[in-house]
Structure formats: structure tokens, C-alpha cells
PDB file of C-alpha atoms in Angstrom:
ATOM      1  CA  UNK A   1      91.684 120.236 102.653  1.00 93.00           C
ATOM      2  CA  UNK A   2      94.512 118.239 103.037  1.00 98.00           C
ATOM      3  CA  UNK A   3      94.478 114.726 103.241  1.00 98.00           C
ATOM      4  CA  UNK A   4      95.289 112.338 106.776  1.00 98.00           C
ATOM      5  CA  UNK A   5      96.704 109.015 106.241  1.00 98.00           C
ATOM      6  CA  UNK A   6      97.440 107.365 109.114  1.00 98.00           C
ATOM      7  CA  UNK A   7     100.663 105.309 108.824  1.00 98.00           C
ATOM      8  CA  UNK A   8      99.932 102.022 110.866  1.00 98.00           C
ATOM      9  CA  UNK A   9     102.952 100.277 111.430  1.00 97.00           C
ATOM     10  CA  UNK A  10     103.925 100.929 114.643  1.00 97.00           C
ATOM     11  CA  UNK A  11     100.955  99.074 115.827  1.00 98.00           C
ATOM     12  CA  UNK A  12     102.678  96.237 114.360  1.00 98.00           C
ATOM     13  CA  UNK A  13     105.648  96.435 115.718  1.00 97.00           C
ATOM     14  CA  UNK A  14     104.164  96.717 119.383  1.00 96.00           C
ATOM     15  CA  UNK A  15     102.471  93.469 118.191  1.00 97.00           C
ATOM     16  CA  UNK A  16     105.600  91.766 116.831  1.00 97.00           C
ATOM     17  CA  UNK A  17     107.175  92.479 119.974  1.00 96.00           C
ATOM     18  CA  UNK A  18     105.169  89.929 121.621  1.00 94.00           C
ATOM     19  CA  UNK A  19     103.951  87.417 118.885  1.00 92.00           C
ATOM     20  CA  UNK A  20     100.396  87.100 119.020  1.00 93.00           C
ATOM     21  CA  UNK A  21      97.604  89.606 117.360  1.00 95.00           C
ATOM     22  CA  UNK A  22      97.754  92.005 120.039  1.00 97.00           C
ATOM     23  CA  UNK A  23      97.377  95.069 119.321  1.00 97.00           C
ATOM     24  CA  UNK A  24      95.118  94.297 116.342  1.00 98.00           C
ATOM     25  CA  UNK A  25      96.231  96.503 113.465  1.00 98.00           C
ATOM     26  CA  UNK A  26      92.976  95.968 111.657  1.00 98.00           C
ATOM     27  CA  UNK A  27      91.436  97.387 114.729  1.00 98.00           C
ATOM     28  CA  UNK A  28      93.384 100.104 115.328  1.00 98.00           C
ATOM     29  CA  UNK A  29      93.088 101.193 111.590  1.00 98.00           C
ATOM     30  CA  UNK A  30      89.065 101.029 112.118  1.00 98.00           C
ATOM     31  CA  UNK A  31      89.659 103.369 115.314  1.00 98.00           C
ATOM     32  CA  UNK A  32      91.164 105.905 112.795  1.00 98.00           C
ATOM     33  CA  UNK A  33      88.735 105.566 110.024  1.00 98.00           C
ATOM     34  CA  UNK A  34      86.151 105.820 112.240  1.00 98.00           C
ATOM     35  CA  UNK A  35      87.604 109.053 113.991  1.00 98.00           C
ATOM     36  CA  UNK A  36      87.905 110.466 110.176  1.00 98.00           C
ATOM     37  CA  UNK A  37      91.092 109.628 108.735  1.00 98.00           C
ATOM     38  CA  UNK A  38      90.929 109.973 105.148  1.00 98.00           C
ATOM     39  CA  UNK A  39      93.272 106.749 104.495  1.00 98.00           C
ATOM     40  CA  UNK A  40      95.709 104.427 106.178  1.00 98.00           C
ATOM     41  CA  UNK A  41      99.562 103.646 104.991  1.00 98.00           C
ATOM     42  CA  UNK A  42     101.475 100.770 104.939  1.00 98.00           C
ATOM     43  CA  UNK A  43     105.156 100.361 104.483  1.00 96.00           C
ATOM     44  CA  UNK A  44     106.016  96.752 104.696  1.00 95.00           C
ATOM     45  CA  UNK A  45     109.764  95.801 104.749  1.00 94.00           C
ATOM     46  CA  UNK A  46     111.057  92.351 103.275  1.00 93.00           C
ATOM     47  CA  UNK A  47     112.312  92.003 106.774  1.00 92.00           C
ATOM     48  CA  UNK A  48     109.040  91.767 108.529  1.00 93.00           C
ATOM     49  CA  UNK A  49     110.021  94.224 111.030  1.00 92.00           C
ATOM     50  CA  UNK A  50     106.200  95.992 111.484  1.00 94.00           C
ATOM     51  CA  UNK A  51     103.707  95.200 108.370  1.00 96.00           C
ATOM     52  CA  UNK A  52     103.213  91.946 107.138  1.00 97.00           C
ATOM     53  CA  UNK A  53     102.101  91.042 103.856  1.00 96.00           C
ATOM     54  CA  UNK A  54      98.900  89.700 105.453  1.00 96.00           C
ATOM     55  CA  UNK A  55      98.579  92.708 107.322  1.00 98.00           C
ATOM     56  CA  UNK A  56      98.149  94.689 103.946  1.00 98.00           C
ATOM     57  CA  UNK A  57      96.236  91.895 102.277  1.00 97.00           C
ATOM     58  CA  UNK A  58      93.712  92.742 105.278  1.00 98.00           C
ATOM     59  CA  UNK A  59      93.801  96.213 105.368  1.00 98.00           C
ATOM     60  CA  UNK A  60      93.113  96.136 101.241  1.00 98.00           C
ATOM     61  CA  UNK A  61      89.876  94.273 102.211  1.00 98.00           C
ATOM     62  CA  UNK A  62      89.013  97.113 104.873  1.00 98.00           C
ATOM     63  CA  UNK A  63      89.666 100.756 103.132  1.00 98.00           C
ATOM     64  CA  UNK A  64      88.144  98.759  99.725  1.00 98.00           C
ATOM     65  CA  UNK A  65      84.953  98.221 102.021  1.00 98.00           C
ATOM     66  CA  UNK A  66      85.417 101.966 103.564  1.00 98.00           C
ATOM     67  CA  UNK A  67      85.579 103.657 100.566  1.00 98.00           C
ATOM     68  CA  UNK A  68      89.053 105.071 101.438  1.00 98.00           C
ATOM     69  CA  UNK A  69      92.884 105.500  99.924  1.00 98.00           C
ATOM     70  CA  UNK A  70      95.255 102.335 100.512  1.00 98.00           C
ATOM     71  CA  UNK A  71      98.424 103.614 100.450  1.00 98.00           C
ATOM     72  CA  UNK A  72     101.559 100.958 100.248  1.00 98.00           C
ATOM     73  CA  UNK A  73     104.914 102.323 100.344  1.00 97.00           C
ATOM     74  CA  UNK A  74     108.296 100.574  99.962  1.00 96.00           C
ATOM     75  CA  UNK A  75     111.009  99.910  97.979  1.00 96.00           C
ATOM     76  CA  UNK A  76     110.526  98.427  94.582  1.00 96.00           C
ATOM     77  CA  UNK A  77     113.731  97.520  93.995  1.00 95.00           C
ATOM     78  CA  UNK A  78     113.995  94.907  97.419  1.00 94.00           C
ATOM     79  CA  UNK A  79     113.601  91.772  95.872  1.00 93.00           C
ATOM     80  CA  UNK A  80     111.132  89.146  97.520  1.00 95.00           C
ATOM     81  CA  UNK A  81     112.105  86.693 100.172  1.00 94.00           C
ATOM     82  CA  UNK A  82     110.373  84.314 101.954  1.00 94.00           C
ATOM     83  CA  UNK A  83     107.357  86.256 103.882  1.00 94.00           C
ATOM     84  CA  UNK A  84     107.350  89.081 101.676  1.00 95.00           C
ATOM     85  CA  UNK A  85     106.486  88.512  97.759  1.00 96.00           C
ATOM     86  CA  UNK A  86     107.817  91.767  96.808  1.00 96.00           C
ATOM     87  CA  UNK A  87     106.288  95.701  96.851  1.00 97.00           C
ATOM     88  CA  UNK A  88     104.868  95.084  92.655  1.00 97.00           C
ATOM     89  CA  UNK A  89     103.375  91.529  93.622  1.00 97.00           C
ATOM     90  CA  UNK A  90     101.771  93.109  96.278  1.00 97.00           C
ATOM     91  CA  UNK A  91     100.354  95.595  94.585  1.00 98.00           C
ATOM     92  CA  UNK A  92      99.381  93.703  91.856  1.00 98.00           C
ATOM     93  CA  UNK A  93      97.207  91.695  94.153  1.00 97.00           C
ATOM     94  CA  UNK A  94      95.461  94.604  96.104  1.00 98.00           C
ATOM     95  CA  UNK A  95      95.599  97.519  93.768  1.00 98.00           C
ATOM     96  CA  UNK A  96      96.202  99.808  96.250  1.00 98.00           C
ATOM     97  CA  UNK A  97      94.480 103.865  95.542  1.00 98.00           C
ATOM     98  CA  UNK A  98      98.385 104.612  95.705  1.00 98.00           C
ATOM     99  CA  UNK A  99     102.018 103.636  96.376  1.00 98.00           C
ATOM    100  CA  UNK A 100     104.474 105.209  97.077  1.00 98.00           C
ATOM    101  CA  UNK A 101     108.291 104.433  96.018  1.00 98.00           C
ATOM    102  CA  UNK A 102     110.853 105.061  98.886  1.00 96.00           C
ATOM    103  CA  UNK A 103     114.805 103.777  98.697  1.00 94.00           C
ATOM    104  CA  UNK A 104     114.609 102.298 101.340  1.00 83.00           C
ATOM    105  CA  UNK A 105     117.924  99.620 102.820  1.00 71.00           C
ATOM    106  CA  UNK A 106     116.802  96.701 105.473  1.00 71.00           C
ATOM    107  CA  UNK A 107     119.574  98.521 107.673  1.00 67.00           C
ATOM    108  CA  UNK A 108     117.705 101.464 107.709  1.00 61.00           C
ATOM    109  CA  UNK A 109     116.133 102.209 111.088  1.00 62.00           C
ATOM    110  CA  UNK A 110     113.081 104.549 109.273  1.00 71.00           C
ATOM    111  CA  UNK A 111     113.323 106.050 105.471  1.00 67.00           C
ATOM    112  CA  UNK A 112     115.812 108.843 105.673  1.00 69.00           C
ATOM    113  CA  UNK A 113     115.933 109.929 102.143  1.00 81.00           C
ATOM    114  CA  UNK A 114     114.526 110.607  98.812  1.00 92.00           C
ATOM    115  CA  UNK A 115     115.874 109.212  95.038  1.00 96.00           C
ATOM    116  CA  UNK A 116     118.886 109.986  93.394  1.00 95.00           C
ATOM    117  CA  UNK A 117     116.875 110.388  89.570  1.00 95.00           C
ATOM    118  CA  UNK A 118     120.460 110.676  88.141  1.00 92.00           C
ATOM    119  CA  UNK A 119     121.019 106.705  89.405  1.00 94.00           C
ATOM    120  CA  UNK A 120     117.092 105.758  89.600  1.00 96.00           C
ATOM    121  CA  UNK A 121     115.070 107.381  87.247  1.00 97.00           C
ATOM    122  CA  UNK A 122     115.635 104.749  84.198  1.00 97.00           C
ATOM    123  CA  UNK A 123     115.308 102.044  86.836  1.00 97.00           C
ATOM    124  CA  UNK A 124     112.269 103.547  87.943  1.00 98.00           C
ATOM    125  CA  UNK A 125     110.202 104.239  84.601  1.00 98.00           C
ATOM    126  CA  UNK A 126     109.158 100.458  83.855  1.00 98.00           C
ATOM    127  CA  UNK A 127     108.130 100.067  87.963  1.00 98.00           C
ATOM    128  CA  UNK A 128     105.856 103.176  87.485  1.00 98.00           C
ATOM    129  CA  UNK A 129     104.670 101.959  84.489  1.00 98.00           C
ATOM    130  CA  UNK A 130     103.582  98.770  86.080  1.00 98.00           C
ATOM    131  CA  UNK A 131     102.033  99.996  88.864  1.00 98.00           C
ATOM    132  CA  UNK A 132     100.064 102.141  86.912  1.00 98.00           C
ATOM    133  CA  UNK A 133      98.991  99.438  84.933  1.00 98.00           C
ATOM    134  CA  UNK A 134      97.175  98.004  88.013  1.00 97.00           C
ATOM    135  CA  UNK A 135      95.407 101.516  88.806  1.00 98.00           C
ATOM    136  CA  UNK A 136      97.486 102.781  91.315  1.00 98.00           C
ATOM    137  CA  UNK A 137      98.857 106.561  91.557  1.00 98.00           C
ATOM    138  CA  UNK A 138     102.657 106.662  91.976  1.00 98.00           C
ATOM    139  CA  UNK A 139     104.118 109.135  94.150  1.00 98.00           C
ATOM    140  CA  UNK A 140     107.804 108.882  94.635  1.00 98.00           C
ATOM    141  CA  UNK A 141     109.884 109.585  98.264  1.00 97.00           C
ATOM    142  CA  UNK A 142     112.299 112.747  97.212  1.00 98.00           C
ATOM    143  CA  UNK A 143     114.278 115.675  99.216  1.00 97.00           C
ATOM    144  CA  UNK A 144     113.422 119.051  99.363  1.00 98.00           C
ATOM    145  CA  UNK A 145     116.845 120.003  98.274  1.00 97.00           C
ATOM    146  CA  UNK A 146     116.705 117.953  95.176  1.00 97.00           C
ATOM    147  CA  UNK A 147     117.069 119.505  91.898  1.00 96.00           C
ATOM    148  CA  UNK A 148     115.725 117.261  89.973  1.00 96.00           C
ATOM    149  CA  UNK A 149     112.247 116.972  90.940  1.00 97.00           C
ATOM    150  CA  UNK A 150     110.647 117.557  87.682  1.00 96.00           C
ATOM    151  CA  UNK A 151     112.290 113.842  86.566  1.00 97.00           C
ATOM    152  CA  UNK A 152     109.791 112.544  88.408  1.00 98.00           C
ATOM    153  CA  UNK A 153     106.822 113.245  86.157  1.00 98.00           C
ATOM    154  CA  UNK A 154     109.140 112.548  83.322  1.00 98.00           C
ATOM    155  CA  UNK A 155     109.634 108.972  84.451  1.00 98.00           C
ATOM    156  CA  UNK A 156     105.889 108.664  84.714  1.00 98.00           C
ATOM    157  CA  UNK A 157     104.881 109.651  88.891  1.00 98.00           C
ATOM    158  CA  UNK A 158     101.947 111.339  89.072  1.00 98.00           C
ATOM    159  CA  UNK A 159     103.283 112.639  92.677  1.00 98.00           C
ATOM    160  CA  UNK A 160     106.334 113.357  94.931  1.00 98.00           C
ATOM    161  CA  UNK A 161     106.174 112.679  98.800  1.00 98.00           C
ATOM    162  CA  UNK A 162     108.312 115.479 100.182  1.00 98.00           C
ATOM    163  CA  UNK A 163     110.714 113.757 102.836  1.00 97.00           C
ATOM    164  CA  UNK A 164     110.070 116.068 105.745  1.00 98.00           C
ATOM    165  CA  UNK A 165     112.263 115.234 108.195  1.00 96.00           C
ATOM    166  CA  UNK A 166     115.009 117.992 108.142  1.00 97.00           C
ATOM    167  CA  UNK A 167     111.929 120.526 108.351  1.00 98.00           C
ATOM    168  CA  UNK A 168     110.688 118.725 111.719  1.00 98.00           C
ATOM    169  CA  UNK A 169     114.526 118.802 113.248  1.00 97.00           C
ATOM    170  CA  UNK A 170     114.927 122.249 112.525  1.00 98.00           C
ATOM    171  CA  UNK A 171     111.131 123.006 113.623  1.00 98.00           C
ATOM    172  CA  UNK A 172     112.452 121.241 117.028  1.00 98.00           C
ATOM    173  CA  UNK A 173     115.348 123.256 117.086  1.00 98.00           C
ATOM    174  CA  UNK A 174     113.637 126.741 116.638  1.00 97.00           C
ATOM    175  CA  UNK A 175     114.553 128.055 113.417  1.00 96.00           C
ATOM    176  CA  UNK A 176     112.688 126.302 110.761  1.00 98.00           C
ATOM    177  CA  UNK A 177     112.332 129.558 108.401  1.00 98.00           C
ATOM    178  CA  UNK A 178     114.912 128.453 105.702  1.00 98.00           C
ATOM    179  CA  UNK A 179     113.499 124.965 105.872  1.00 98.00           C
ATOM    180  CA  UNK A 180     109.948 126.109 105.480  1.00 98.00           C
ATOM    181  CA  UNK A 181     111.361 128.460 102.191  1.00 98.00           C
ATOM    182  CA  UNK A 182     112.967 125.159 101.127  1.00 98.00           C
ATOM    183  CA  UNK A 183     110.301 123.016 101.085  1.00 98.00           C
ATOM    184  CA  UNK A 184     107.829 125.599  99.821  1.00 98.00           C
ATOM    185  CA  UNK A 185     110.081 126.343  96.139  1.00 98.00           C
ATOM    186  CA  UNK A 186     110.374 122.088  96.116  1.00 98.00           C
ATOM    187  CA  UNK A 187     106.346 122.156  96.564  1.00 98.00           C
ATOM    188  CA  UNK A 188     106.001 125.028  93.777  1.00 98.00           C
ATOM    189  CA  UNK A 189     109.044 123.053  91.486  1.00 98.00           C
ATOM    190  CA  UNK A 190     106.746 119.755  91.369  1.00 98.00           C
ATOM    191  CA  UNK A 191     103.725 121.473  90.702  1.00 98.00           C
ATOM    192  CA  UNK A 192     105.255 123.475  87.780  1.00 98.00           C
ATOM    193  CA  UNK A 193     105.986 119.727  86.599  1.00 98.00           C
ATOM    194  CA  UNK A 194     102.181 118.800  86.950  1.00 98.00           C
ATOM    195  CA  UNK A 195     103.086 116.752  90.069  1.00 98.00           C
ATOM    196  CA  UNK A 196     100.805 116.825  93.165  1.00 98.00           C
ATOM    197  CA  UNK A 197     102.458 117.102  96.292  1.00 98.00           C
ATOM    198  CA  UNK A 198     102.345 114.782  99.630  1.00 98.00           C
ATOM    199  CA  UNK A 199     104.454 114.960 102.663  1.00 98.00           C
ATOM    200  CA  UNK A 200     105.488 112.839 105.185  1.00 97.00           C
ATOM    201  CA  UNK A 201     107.717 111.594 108.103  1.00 95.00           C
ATOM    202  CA  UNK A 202     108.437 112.987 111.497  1.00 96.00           C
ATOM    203  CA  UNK A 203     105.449 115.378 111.221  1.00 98.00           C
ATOM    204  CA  UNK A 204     103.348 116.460 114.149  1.00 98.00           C
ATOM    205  CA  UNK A 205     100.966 118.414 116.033  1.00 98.00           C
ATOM    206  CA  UNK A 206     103.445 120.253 117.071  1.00 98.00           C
ATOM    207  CA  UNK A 207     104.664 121.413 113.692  1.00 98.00           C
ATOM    208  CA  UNK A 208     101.943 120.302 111.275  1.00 98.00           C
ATOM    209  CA  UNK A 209     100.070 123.957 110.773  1.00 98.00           C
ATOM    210  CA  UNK A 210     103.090 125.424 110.354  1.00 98.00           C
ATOM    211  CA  UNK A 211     104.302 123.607 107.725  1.00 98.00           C
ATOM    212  CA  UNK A 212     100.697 123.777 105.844  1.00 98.00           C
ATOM    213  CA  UNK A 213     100.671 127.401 106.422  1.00 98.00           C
ATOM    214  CA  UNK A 214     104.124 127.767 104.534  1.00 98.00           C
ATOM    215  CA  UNK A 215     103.938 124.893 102.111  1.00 98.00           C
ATOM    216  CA  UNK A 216     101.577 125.231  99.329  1.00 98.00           C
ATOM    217  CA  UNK A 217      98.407 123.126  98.133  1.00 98.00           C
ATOM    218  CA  UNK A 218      99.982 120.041  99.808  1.00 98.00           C
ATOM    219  CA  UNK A 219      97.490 116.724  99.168  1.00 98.00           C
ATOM    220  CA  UNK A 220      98.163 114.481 101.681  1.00 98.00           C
ATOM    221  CA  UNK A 221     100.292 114.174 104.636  1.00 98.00           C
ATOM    222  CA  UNK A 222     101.033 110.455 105.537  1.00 98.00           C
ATOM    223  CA  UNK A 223     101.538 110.493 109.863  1.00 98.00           C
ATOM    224  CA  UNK A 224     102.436 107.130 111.990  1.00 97.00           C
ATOM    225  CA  UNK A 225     105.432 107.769 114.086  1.00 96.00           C
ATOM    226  CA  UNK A 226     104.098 110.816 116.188  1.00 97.00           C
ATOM    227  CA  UNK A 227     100.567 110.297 115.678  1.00 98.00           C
ATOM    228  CA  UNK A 228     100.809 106.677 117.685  1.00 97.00           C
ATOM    229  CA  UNK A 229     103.244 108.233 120.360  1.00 97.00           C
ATOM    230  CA  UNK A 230     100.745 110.812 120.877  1.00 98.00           C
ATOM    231  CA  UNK A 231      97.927 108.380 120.869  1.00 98.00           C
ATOM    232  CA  UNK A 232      99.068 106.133 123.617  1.00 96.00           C
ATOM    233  CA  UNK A 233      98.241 109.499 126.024  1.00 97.00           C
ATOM    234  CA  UNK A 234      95.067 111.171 124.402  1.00 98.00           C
ATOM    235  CA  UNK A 235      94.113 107.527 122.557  1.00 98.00           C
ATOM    236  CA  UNK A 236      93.370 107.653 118.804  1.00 98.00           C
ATOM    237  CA  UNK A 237      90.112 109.184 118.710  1.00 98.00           C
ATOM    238  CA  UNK A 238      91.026 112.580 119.991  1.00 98.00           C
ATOM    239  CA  UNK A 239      94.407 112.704 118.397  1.00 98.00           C
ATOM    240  CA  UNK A 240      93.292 111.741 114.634  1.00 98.00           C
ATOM    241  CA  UNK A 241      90.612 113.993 115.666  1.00 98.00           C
ATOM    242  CA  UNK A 242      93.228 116.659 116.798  1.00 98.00           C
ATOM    243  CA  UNK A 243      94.980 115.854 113.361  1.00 98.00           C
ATOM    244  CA  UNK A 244      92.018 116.604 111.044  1.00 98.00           C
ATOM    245  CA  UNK A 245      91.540 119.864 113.380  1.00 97.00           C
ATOM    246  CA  UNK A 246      94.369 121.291 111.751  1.00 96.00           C
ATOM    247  CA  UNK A 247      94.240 120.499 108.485  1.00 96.00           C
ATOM    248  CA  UNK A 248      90.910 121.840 108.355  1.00 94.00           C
ATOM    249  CA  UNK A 249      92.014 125.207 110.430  1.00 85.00           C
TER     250      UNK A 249
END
């Protein structure tokens, strides 16, 4: 069965819009867990925008007691600043199940696409290292269309994260067929490599079992955006419920 980890940051930034601890991320990840969520994500940004580092120092202390994957993403090449010590130092202090390497700018609104291996793979192969040093898997944030996938095992990932978002605008627009063949050969590519495969952003309900059905042995599917927007109707319960419905189906 795939995998559900339930990216929490848009909790926090409905919380940061206010100040204050309301709503509670810690909370609302214990709503998921205890609706069956296999594990909850993180991506915290150096500008503070959602996830704070003591948001992730918490949530460390919470999936460590649950028994469950941590997954931090970010950028490891975002160099600390006051409020944020850095992706590495943070992993290095909760030594997370797995993080996950996304290029990432501070103008980006959301991640929006994978590594260029031809610029980052060198750059990349001592971070990897590293973070493998403190027991965490490595998956790294790539493009369907990329030709290059097999790099990433060379540089030392044991996993890609297949940037999904051109699948779920073409799902949305009614002809996702080429996507779906797309995404499918990148799956089959990285697993030729030994890589595992994950997938996330801008997946749904509405276009989740599709993308399963066409996309093979996919581990883990990393949900916040859509999964929160649907939860402030149906609450979190019956949508991470709805969630593991599918990937069990």
C-alpha cells in the first residue's frame, strides 16, 4: 500500500496569520495520526512563512513517540538566518525517518520544480552524504520530464519525489493521458536505478487513484495543500480517512 504523509504546513500558516498557537499544529498532526496517516511532512522555509523550527522540533518528539515517518523537506542549499538554523542542522538534531531535498527560492509561492543534476548533483553528493550519516533516507524533488533521473542514486538518494504538479493541471483540464505515460516511464526510469519512488504536490481526491492506477509501485505520496482545503468541509478525520480509502482501493 502506498504510503499517506500528511503535509502540515498550512495549519501553520492559518496560525501565523494571527500570531498566537491557534490552530495547534501539534494537534492537528495528532488528528491525522490518529485517523491513520502513516506520517506527517514538514517543509520549513528560512522565511518562517508556515513551519517553524520549533514546530518540527515538536513534531520530531510526536511521530518518534508514534512510531511513525518524520519527513522534513527543504532546501539544503538556503543558508541559516536568524529563526531558522538551516535544513542539515535541523536534521542533525531530530533525525528525521526522511528528508527530502527540494530547490526551493524564498520567492517561490510553493515548490514548482525538481533539480537540474547537470548544476546540482556535485553540490548535492556531500549533503546526501551527511544526512545519511544521521540515519535519514534522502529522496530528492525531480520532474517527470527529467532525463537524468538515474543521477540521483549516483549522487547517493535512496529516492526521488516525483513533482506532480503538471499531472494534476492536466488531470484538471481533462486530458491527463500523456502526463500519466510521462510520469509512469520517470517511475519505471528511477526504479531501474534502484530508486524508490514518492510523489507529491497538488495531488487529490480527485485525481489520486488515477494517478496510482497508472503510476507504478509508488511509496509514498506526501498531501497538505488539498488535503487541508478539503478538510475544512468534511474535517480531518473523514478526509485522511477518505485518503487512506484510496490508496488501499
Amino acid at each position: 500500500m502506498t504510503q499517506l504523509s500528511v503535509n502540515v504546513n498550512k495549519i501553520a500558516v492559518l496560525r501565523n496569520s494571527r500570531g498566537g498557537t491557534d490552530p495547534d499544529v501539534l494537534q492537528a498532526a495528532r488528528a491525522c495520526l490518529d485517523a491513520g496517516a502513516h506520517g506527517i511532512t514538514v517543509h520549513p522555509r528560512p522565511d518562517r512563512r508556515h513551519i517553524h523550527a520549533e514546530d518540527v522540533l515538536a513534531l520530531s518528539a510526536l511521530t518518534t513517540a508514534r512510531g511513525v515517518e518524520f519527513n522534513i523537506e527543504g532546501n539544503p542549499f538556503a543558508p541559516p538566518r536568524e529563526g531558522y538554523p538551516g535544513l542539515l542542522p535541523l536534521c542533525a538534531q531530530t533525525r528525521p525517518a526522511q528528508t527530502t531535498l527540494v530547490p526551493d527560492g524564498d520567492g517561490q509561492l510553493t515548490s514548482d520544480h525538481g533539480f537540474d543534476f547537470g548544476r546540482d548533483a556535485e553540490r548535492l553528493r556531500p549533503l546526501i552524504a551527511e544526512l545519511k550519516a544521521y540515519g535519514c533516507r534522502v529522496s530528492l524533488f525531480v520532474d517527470a520530464g527529467n532525463p537524468d533521473i538515474a543521477q540521483a542514486a549516483a549522487i547517493g538518494a535512496d529516492r526521488i519525489e516525483l513533482y506532480t504538479g503538471p499531472y494534476a493541471e492536466a488531470h484538471a483540464a481533462g486530458d491527463a493521458g500523456a502526463m500519466l505515460a510521462l510520469f509512469a516511464d520517470a517511475a519505471r526510469r528511477a526504479q531501474a536505478a534502484g530508486l524508490g519512488v514518492n510523489a507529491g504536490h497538488d495531488l487529490s481526491q480527485d485525481n489520486l487513484r488515477a494517478f496510482l492506477a497508472a503510476v507504478p509501485d509508488v511509496l509514498e505520496v506526501s498531501i497538505g495543500h488539498a488535503l487541508i482545503s478539503e478538510a475544512l468541509y468534511a474535517g480531518l478525520d473523514a478526509t485522511v480517512k477518505g485518503y487512506l480509502a484510496q490508496l488501499a482501493s
